[in-house]
Each structure stands twice: as C-alpha cells, then as structure tokens.
Coordinates of C-alpha atoms in Angstrom, one line a residue:
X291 CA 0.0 0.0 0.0
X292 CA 1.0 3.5 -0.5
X293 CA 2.9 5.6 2.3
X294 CA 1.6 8.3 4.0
X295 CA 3.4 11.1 3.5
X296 CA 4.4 13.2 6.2
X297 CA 4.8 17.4 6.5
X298 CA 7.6 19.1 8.2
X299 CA 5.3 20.6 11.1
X300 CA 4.0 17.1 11.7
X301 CA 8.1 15.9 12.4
X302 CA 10.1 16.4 16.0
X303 CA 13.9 16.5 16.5
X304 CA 13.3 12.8 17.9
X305 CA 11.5 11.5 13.8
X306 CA 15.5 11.3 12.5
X307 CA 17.1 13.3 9.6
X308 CA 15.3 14.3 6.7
X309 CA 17.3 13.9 3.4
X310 CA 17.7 17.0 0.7
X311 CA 16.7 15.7 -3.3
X312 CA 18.2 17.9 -5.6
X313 CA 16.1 17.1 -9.3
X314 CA 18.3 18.9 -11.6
X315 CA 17.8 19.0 -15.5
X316 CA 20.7 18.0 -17.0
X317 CA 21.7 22.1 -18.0
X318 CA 21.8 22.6 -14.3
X319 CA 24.2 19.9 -13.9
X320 CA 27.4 21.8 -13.8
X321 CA 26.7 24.9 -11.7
X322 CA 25.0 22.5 -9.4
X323 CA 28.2 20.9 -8.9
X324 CA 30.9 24.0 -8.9
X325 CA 28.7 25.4 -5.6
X326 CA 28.7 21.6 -3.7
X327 CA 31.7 20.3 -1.0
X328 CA 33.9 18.5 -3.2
X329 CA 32.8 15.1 -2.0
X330 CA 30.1 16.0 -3.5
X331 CA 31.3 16.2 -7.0
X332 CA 33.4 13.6 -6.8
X333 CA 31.3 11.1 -5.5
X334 CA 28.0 12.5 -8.2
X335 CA 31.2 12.0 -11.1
X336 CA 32.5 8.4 -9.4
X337 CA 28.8 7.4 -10.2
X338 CA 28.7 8.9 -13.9
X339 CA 25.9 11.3 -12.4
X340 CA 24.9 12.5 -15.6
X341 CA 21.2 13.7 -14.3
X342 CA 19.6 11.7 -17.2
X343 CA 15.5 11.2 -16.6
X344 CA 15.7 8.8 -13.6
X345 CA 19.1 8.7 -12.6
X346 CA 19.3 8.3 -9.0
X347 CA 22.3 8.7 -6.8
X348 CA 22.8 8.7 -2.9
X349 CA 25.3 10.9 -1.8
X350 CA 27.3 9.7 1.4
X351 CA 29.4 11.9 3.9
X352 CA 32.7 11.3 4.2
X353 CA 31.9 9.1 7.3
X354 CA 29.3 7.3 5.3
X355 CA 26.1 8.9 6.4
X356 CA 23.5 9.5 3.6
X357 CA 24.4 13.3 2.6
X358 CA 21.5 13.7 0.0
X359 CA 20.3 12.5 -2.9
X360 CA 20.6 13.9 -6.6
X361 CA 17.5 13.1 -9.2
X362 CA 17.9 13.4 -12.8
X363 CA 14.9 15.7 -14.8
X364 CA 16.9 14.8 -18.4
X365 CA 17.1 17.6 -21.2
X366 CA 15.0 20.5 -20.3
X367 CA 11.7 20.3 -22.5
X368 CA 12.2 23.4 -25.1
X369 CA 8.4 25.0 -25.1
X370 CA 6.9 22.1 -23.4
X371 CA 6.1 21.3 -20.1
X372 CA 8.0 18.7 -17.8
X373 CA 6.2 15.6 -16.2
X374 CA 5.9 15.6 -12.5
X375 CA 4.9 11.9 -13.4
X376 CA 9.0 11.4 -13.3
X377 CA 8.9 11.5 -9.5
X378 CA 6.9 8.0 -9.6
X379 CA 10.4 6.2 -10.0
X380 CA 12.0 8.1 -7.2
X381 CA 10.9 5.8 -4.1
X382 CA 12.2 2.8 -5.8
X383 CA 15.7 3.8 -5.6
X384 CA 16.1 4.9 -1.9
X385 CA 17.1 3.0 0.9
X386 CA 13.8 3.9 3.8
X387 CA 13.7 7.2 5.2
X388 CA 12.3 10.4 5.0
X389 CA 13.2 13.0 2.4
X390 CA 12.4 16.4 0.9
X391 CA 12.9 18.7 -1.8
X392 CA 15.5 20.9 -1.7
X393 CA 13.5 22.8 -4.6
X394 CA 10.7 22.3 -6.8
X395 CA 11.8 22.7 -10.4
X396 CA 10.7 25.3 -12.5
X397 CA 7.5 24.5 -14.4
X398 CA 6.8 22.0 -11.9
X399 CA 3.5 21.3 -9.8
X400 CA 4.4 20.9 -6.4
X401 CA 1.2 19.2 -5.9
X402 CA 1.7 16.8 -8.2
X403 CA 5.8 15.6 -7.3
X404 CA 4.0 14.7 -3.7
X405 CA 1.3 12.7 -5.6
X406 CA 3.9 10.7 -8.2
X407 CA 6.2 10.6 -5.1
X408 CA 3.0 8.7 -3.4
X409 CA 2.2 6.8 -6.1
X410 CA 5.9 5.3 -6.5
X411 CA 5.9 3.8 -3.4
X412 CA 2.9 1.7 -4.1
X413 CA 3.8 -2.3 -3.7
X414 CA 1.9 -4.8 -3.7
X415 CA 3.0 -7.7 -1.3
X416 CA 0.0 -8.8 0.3
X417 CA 0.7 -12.9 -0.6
X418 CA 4.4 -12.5 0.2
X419 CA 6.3 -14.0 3.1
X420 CA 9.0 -11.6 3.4
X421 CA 8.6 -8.2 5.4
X422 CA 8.8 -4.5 5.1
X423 CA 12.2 -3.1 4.8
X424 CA 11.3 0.2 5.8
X425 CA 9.3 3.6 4.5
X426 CA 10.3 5.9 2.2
X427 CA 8.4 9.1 2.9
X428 CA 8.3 12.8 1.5
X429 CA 8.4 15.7 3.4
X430 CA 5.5 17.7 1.5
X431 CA 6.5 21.0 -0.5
X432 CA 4.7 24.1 1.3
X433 CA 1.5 24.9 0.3
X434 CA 0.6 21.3 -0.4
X435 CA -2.7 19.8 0.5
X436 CA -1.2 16.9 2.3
X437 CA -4.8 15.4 3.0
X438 CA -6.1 15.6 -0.8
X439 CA -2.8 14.1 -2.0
X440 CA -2.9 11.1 0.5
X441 CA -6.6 10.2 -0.2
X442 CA -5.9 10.5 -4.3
X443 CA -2.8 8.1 -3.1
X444 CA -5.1 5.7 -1.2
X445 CA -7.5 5.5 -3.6
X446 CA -5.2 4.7 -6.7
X447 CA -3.8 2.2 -4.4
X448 CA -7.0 0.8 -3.7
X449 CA -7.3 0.0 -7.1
X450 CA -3.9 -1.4 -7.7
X451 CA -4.8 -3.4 -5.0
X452 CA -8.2 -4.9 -5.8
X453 CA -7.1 -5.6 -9.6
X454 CA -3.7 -7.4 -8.6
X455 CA -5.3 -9.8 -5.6
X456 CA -6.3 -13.1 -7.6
X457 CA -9.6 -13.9 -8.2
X458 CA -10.3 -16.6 -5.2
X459 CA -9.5 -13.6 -2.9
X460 CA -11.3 -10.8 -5.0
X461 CA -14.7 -12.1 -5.6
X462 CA -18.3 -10.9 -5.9
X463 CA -18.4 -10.9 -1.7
X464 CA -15.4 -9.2 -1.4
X465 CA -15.9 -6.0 -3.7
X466 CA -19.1 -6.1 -2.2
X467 CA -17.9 -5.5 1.4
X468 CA -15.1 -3.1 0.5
X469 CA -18.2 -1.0 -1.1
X470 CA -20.2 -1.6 1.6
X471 CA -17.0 -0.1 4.0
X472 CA -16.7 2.9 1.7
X473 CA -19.9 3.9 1.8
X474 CA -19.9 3.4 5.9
X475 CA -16.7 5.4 6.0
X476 CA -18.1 8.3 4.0
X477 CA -22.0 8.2 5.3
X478 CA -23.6 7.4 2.4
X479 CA -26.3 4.8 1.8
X480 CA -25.3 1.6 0.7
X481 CA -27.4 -1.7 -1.0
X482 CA -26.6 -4.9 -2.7
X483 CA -29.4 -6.7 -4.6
X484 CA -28.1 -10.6 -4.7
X485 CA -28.7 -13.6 -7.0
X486 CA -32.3 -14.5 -7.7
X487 CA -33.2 -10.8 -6.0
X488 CA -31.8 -9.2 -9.2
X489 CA -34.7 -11.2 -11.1
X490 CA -37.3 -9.5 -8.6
X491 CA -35.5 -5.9 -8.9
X492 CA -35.2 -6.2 -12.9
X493 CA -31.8 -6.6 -13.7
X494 CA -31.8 -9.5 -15.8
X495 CA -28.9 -8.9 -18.0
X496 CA -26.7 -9.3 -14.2
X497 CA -28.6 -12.4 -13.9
X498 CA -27.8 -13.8 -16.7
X499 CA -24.7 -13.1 -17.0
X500 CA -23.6 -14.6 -13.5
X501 CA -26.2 -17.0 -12.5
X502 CA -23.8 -20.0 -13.7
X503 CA -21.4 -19.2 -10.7
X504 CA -21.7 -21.2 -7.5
X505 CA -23.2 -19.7 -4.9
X506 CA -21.1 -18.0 -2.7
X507 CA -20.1 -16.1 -5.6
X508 CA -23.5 -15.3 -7.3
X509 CA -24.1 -12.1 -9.1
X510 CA -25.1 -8.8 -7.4
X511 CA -25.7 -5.4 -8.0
X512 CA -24.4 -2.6 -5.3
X513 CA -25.3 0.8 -5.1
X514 CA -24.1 3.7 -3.2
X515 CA -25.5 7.3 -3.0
X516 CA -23.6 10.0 -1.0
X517 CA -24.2 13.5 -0.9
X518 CA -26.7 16.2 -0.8
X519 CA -29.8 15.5 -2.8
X520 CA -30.1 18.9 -3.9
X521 CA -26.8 19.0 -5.7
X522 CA -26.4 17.7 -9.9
X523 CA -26.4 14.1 -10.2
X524 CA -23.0 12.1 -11.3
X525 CA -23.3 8.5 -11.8
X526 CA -20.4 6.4 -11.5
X527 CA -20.3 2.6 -13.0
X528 CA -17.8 0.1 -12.9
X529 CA -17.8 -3.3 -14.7
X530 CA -17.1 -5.9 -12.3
X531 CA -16.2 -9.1 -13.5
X532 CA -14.1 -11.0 -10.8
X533 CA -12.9 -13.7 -13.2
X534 CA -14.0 -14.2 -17.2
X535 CA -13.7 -17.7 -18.7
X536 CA -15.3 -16.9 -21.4
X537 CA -18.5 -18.4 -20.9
X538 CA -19.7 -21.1 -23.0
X539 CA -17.2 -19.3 -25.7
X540 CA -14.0 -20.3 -23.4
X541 CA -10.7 -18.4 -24.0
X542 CA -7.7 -19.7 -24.6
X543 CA -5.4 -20.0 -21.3
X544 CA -3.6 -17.4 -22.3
X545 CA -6.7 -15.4 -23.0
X546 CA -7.7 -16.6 -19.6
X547 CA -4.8 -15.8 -17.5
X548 CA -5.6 -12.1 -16.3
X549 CA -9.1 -12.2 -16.1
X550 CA -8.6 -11.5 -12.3
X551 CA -8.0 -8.0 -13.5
X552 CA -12.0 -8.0 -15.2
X553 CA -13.1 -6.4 -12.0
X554 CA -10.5 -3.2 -12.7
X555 CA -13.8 -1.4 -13.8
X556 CA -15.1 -1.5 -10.7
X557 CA -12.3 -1.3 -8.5
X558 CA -11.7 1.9 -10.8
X559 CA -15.0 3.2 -10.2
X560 CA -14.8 2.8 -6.1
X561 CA -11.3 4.6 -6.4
X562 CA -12.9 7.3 -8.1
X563 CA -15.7 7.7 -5.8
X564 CA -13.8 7.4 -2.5
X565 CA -12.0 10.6 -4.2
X566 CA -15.0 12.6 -4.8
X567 CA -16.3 12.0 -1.3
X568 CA -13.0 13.2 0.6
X569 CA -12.8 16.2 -1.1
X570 CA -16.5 16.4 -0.7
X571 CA -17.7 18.1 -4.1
X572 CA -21.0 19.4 -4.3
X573 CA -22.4 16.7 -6.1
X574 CA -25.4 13.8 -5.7
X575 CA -23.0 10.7 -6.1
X576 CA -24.7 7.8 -6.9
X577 CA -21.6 4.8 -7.5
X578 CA -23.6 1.4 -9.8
X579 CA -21.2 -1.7 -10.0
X580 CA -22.8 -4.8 -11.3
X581 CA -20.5 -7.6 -10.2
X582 CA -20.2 -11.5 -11.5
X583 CA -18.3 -14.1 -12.3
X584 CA -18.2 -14.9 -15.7
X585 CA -18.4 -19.1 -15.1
X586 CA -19.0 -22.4 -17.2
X587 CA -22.1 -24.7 -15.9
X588 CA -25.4 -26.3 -16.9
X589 CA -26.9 -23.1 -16.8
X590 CA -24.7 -20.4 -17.9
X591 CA -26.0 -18.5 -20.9
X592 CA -25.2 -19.9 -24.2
X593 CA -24.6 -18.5 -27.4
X594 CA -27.8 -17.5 -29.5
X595 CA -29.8 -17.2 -26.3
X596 CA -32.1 -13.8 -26.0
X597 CA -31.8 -11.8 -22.6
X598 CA -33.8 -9.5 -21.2
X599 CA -32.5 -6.2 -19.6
X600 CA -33.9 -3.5 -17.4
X601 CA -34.0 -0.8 -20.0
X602 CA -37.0 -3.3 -21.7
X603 CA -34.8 -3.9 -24.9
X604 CA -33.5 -7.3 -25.8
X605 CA -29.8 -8.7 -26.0
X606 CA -29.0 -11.5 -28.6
X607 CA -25.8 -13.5 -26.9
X608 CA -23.6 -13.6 -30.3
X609 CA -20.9 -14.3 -28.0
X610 CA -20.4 -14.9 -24.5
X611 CA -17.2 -13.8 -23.3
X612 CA -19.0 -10.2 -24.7
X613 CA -20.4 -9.7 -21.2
X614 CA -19.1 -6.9 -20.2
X615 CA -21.4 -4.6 -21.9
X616 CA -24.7 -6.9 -20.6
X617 CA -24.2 -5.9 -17.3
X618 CA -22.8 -2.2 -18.1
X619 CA -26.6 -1.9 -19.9
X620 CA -28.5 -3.0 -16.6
X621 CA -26.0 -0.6 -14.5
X622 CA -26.4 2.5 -17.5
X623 CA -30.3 2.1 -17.6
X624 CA -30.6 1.9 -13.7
X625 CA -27.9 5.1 -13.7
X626 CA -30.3 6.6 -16.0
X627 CA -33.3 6.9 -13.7
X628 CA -31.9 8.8 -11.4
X629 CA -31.8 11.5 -14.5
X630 CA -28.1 12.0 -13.8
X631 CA -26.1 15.3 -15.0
X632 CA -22.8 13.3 -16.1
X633 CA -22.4 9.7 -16.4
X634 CA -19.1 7.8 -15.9
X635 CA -18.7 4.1 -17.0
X636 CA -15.3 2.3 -16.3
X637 CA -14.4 -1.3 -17.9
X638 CA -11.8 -3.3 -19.1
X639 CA -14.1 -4.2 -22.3
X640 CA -12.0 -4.9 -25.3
X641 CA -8.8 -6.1 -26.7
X642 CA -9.4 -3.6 -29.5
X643 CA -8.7 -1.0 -27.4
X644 CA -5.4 -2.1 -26.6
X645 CA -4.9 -2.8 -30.0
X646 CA -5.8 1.1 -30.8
X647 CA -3.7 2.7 -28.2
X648 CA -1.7 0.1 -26.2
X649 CA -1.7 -0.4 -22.8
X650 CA -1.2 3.0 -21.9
X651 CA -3.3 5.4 -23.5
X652 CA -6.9 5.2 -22.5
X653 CA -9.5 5.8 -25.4
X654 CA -13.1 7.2 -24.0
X655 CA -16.3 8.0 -26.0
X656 CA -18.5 10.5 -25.5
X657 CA -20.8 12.4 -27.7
X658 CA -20.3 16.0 -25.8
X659 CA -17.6 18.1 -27.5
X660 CA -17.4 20.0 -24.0
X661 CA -17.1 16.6 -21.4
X662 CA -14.6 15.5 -24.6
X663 CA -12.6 18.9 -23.4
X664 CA -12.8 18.9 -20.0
X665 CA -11.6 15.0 -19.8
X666 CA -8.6 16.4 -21.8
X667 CA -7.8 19.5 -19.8
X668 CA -8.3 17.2 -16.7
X669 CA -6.2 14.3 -17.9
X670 CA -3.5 16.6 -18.8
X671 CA -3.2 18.0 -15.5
X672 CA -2.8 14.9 -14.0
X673 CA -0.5 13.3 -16.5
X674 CA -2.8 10.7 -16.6
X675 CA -3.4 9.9 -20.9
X676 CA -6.5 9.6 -22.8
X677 CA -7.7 10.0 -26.2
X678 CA -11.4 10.4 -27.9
X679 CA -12.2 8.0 -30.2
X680 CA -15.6 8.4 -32.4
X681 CA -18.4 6.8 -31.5
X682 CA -18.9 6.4 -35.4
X683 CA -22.6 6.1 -36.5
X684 CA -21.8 4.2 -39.6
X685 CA -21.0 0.8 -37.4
X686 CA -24.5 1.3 -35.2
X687 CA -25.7 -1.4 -38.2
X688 CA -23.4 -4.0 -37.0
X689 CA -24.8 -4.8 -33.7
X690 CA -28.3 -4.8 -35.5
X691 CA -30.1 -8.7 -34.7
X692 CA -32.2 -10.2 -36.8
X693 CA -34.0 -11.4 -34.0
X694 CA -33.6 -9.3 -31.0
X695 CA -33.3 -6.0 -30.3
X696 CA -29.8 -5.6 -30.7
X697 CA -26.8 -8.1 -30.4
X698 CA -23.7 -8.1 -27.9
X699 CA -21.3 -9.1 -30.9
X700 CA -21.3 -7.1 -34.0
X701 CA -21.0 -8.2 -37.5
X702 CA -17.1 -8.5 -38.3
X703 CA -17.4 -6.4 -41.0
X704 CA -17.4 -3.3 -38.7
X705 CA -13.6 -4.7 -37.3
X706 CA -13.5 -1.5 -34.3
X707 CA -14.3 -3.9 -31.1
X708 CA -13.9 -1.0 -28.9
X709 CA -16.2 1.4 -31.1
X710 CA -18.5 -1.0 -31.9
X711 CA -18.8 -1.8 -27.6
X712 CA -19.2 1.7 -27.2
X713 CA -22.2 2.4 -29.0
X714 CA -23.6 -0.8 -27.3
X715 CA -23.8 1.0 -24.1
X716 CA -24.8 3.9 -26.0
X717 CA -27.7 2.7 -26.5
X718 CA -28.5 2.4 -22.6
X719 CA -26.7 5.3 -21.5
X720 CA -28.8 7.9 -19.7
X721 CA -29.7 10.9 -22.1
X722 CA -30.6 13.8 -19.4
X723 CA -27.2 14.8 -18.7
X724 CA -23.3 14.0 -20.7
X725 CA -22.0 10.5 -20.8
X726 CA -18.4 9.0 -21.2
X727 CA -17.6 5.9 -21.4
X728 CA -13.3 4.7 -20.9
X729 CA -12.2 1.4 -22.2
X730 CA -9.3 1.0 -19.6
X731 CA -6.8 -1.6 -19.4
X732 CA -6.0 -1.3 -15.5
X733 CA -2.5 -3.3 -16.2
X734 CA 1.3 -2.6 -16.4
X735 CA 2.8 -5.4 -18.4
X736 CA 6.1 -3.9 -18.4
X737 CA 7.3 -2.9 -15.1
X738 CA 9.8 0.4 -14.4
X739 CA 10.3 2.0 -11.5
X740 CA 7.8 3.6 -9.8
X741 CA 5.3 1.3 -11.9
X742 CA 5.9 -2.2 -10.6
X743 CA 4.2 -5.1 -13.7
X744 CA 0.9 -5.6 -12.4
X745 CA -2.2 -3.6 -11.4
X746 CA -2.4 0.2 -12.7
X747 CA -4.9 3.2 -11.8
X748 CA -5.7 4.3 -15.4
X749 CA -7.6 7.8 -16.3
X750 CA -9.4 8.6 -12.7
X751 CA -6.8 10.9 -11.3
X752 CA -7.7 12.6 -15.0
X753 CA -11.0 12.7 -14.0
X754 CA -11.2 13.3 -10.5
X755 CA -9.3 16.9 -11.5
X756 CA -12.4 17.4 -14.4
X757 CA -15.2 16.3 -11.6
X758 CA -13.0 19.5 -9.4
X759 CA -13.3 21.4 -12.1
X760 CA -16.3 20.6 -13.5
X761 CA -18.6 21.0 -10.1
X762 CA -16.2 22.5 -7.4

C-alpha cells in the first residue's frame, strides 16, 4: 500500500534526519556541482551522475552517512512542459527514510511531485512471506494539500490493489464489502441486490450473466448514494467481473490468465468515488457496480440465447465472453433513472482497445464536444493519458439482430471492437445529462520503476481533476 506522506510541522527533533533531493535538469548539472563540498562532485562523477531522466544517486558523507540525494529531470523540455509523473520512479531507488525537496523545479507542480512521489511507493506484497524493509516518505512542498494528496494516493492504491489480488480472494463478496465499508466510511447509503433478487429488482442482464457461478459467488448489483440531494447528479459505473472464462465461448489459457484484473472497472469506479467523497464536491453521487463471475455450468448462458434487460430492450448472446457490456446496460439504464447530470462508466471491455492505443493510452467516447474537453484538460493535469475516439454512426448497423433487439457481438465487417462496444452501451446510457464511457486496461505489463508489472490506476486521477473542475 501507499505511504503516507508526512509534512515538516508534523516531524520532531526525535522522527531522524530528513534527506535533501536535488532534481536537476541535466543544464543545471554543472553549476549544481561547482557550488557543492567536493565530496560531492566527486562522489556524483564516481557514479557517472549525468542527471539523465531517472538517474538516482545517494550521496554519502565522508563518514558514510547519507548526505543527499541527486535526481535526474533529463534535457529540459524546449516550449513544453516537464512531467511531475517522473517522480513515480523516485521511491524505488532509496534506501527507507524520510526525504524532501531541496527545490521544486521550474515549471513543476508541487502538488503533483507529492502525488507521483506517493504513487511510487505503491507495492503490492499482500501474498508475500517476506517483510517490510522500511518507508520511504516525503516531506510535503509548502502549500501542499497533504490530505487531498494522501486520499488521491489511497485511492489509486485501492485499485492497484483490488485488480492485482487473484480472483479466489477478490470475488463478488469481497468487492461487495469493500463498497459496503466505503460507503460506511463516507456516510452514504449503501445496497446490494443478490442472486435470484436481481430477477425480482429487474436486472436481468446481471442475472444472466452470472447466475452460472456457484453460490457463494453469485451475481449482485451494489449501489451507493452519497451527498446532498439537492446538488447535480453524477453517476459512476464500474464493470465488475471477478474472473471471465469466457462463458460457454472459453478463452484460450492465455486469453484466460488475467481475467482477475476484469473487475479493474469497478475497483476503478470505487477509487474514483472514495475521491469525490474526501474532497466532498457538491455533487449527488450515486456509485452502480454490477458484479459477476463470468463461469461455465449447466446453466450459464449460451450463445444464440435472448436476454432481457432493465432498459426493456432485448440482447442477442452472439458471443459470450462479450459480457461486459450486458451488465454495463442493466448498470447505465438503472444510472439513468436517477436522470443524472454526467455519467461515468469504467471497464476493461476490449482487446481492441489495446490494439488502438496500447496499454497505456486510455481511449473514452462521449458524444459532448465540452465533457470531450474537460476530460482532456483534466487528464493533462494529471498526467494521466487519454484519447477520444468516435463513437462512429456508420458501425450502429453491426450490432443490428435479426431477432432481437440488438446483439452483444457485431458483424465483423465493422472490425473497431472498442467502437462498436461503445455504442452498445450507448444505446442504454442515460440521455438527461453527458455521458463518457473509458475502455481501460487497468494493467502494467512492463514494469519500471515507480510502476511495478501488475495492477495500474488508469484515467481517474484525469477525472477526478475534471469532476474538481467541472462541479467545485
């Protein structure tokens, strides 16, 4: 889990030394050095201290106490604007302590070193034998909302942490109670509709989608609403799928073997929330996270079946490991009762979206040119990347049926999986206020520094800064 960090006024003589980081572009390099002790130089030129992006080097005393510690920036960026983002691979290369620093670079948020600082130390060791070996804390910048930056921190953690546990320990029961604890930390209301119940309440499409699970794991639809009624409505939904098989259409085993991280929807959509509600925006939140387990038994859903769904329109099953967006249309119809002013729908959905952009870019959809800007403008600020992608009307014929209503897999011909699921839940998405949906990929494949292989928290720290700006 992440760190807390810590503030200088919150420190006493007895908390131990707090270490100076020098982050130098690499022009700064030389003056830097000329005004240093000469130990200094020579140990930063002993090391080939070159302040390339990410170089890291510990400076010892002469008697072999750490002196400080000097943090590369790279070339400065000519007419641009350098990443705070950078800072994420600091934590990795100290030994545990507590540090500061000595400067915040030009053209740098303060804000936002203290949040990549945060987010760097971030590991994830919860099925590990071996124990901690020590903190490594930052001293926050002046003027720095320590509290904001620690619950952003905990909630991206949160995340991490619910998309890497596996899927025996991160199951329908479990994201229900960690809901269920969010909403009791927070005061909001809190319910879970379970199993057969979601038949009674009219979410079929849940149902359907998880009733082939065994029971202890059977589908459920939780709700939270937090916030003064009188304020605009935002709905936020998260596709929770604890584990995805396939269905009756099995995947592959390599296809298979990171479907524990089919859930990062709604461990996306929880983060997001728990950030709203500690900086207490003026808004109605109401948080919709359908969760199942996507399973193979005698009565899973099979391919060719018709399903029912709240919004009264019917679902042809074309394929079944396309269940994402059957209960994303259950969560989007109920989201759109409540005649929300912006609606926000996390999943992992599609391969194509990886395909599009990689793992690292997160496409989103919307059909409002304003939302479109104010997802950019946020997601900028936050170094946290996005890109639109159209929500093209001339593939709304593929996912025509010729016996339903629609169809959850469209005709092949239309090749963009990720547009084509898009205007799937388009179709469901609530129509009284703006809508956005983000195909995320909640995963690092390749680990660095700062951003171990494993679990990411993709696009929310984008859009927790538009929700700021947007309603605050």
């Amino acid at each position: 889990m992440t760190e807390p960090l810590i503030t200088s006024s919150s420190r006493g003589p007895a908390d131990g030394p707090v270490i100076p980081v020098h982050a130098l572009h690499v022009d700064e390099l030389a003056a830097f050095l000329d005004a240093r002790p000469s130990f200094v130089r020579g140990f930063a030129q002993l090391s080939d201290f070159s302040a390339k992006a990410g170089q890291t080097v510990a400076v010892p005393t002469p008697e072999g106490a750490l002196d400080r510690v000097l943090f590369g920036l790279g070339q400065r960026v000519k007419g641009g604007k350098a990443d705070a983002m950078a800072f994420r691979a600091l934590p990795a290369k100290l030994p545990a302590g507590d540090y500061r620093l000595h400067a915040v670079p030009e053209g740098l948020d303060a804000a936002q070193i203290a949040l990549a600082f945060a987010l760097g130390t971030y590991r994830f060791d919860r099925f590990k034998a071996r124990g901690a070996d020590g903190a490594r804390r930052l001293v926050a910048p002046d003027g720095v909302d320590v509290a904001e930056i620690q619950a952003v921190a905990h909630a991206c953690a949160l995340a991490r942490d619910m998309v890497n546990s596996p899927a025996n320990a991160m199951g329908p029961r479990q994201i229900e109670t960690i809901a269920r604890e969010i909403a009791e930390q927070f005061g909001a209301t809190f319910s879970a509709i379970v199993g057969d119940a979601l038949l009674e309440q009219n979410y079929p499409a849940v149902h359907a989608v998880g009733r082939a699970a065994v029971p202890e794991r059977a589908p459920r639809m939780l709700e939270i609403q937090w916030g003064d009624e009188k304020n605009p409505v935002v709905a936020i939904v998260g596709k929770g799928v604890v584990f995805d098989t396939g269905g009756l259409d099995i995947k592959p085993s390599a296809g298979m073997r990171l479907m524990k991280k089919d859930m990062g929807g709604a461990a996306h959509a929880l983060a997001l929330a728990r950030m709203v509600m500690a900086a207490k925006l003026p808004v109605r939140l109401v948080v919709l996270v359908p969760v199942v387990e996507n399973a193979i038994a005698g009565d899973a859903m099979r391919p060719g079946d018709v399903l029912d769904s709240r919004a009264g329109l019917t679902i042809e099953v074309g394929n079944t490991d396309a269940e994402g967006r059957l209960i994303l249309a259950d969560a989007l119809t109920r989201a759109a009762e409540l005649s929300p002013a912006l609606t926000i729908d996390l999943a992992t959905l599609t391969g194509a979206a990886r395909i599009a952009l990689g793992p690292q870019v997160i496409p989103f959809y919307t059909p409002d040119d304003a939302l479109a800007g104010q997802i950019e403008a946020g997601a900028r600020k936050a170094s946290d990347p996005v890109w639109r992608m159209p929500l093209w009307d001339g593939y709304r014929e593929a996912l025509e049926s010729d016996i339903a209503d629609l169809k959850n897999d469209p005709d092949a011909w239309a090749q963009a999986g990720s547009v084509t699921a898009a205007l799937f839940l388009q179709r469901f998405a609530p129509t009284t206020g703006a809508w956005v949906h983000l195909d995320i990929f909640a995963w690092n494949p390749k680990g660095a520094p700062g951003r171990p292989s494993g679990g990411e928290a993709q696009a929310i720290r984008g859009l927790y800064a538009m929700l700021k700006s947007r309603f605050a």
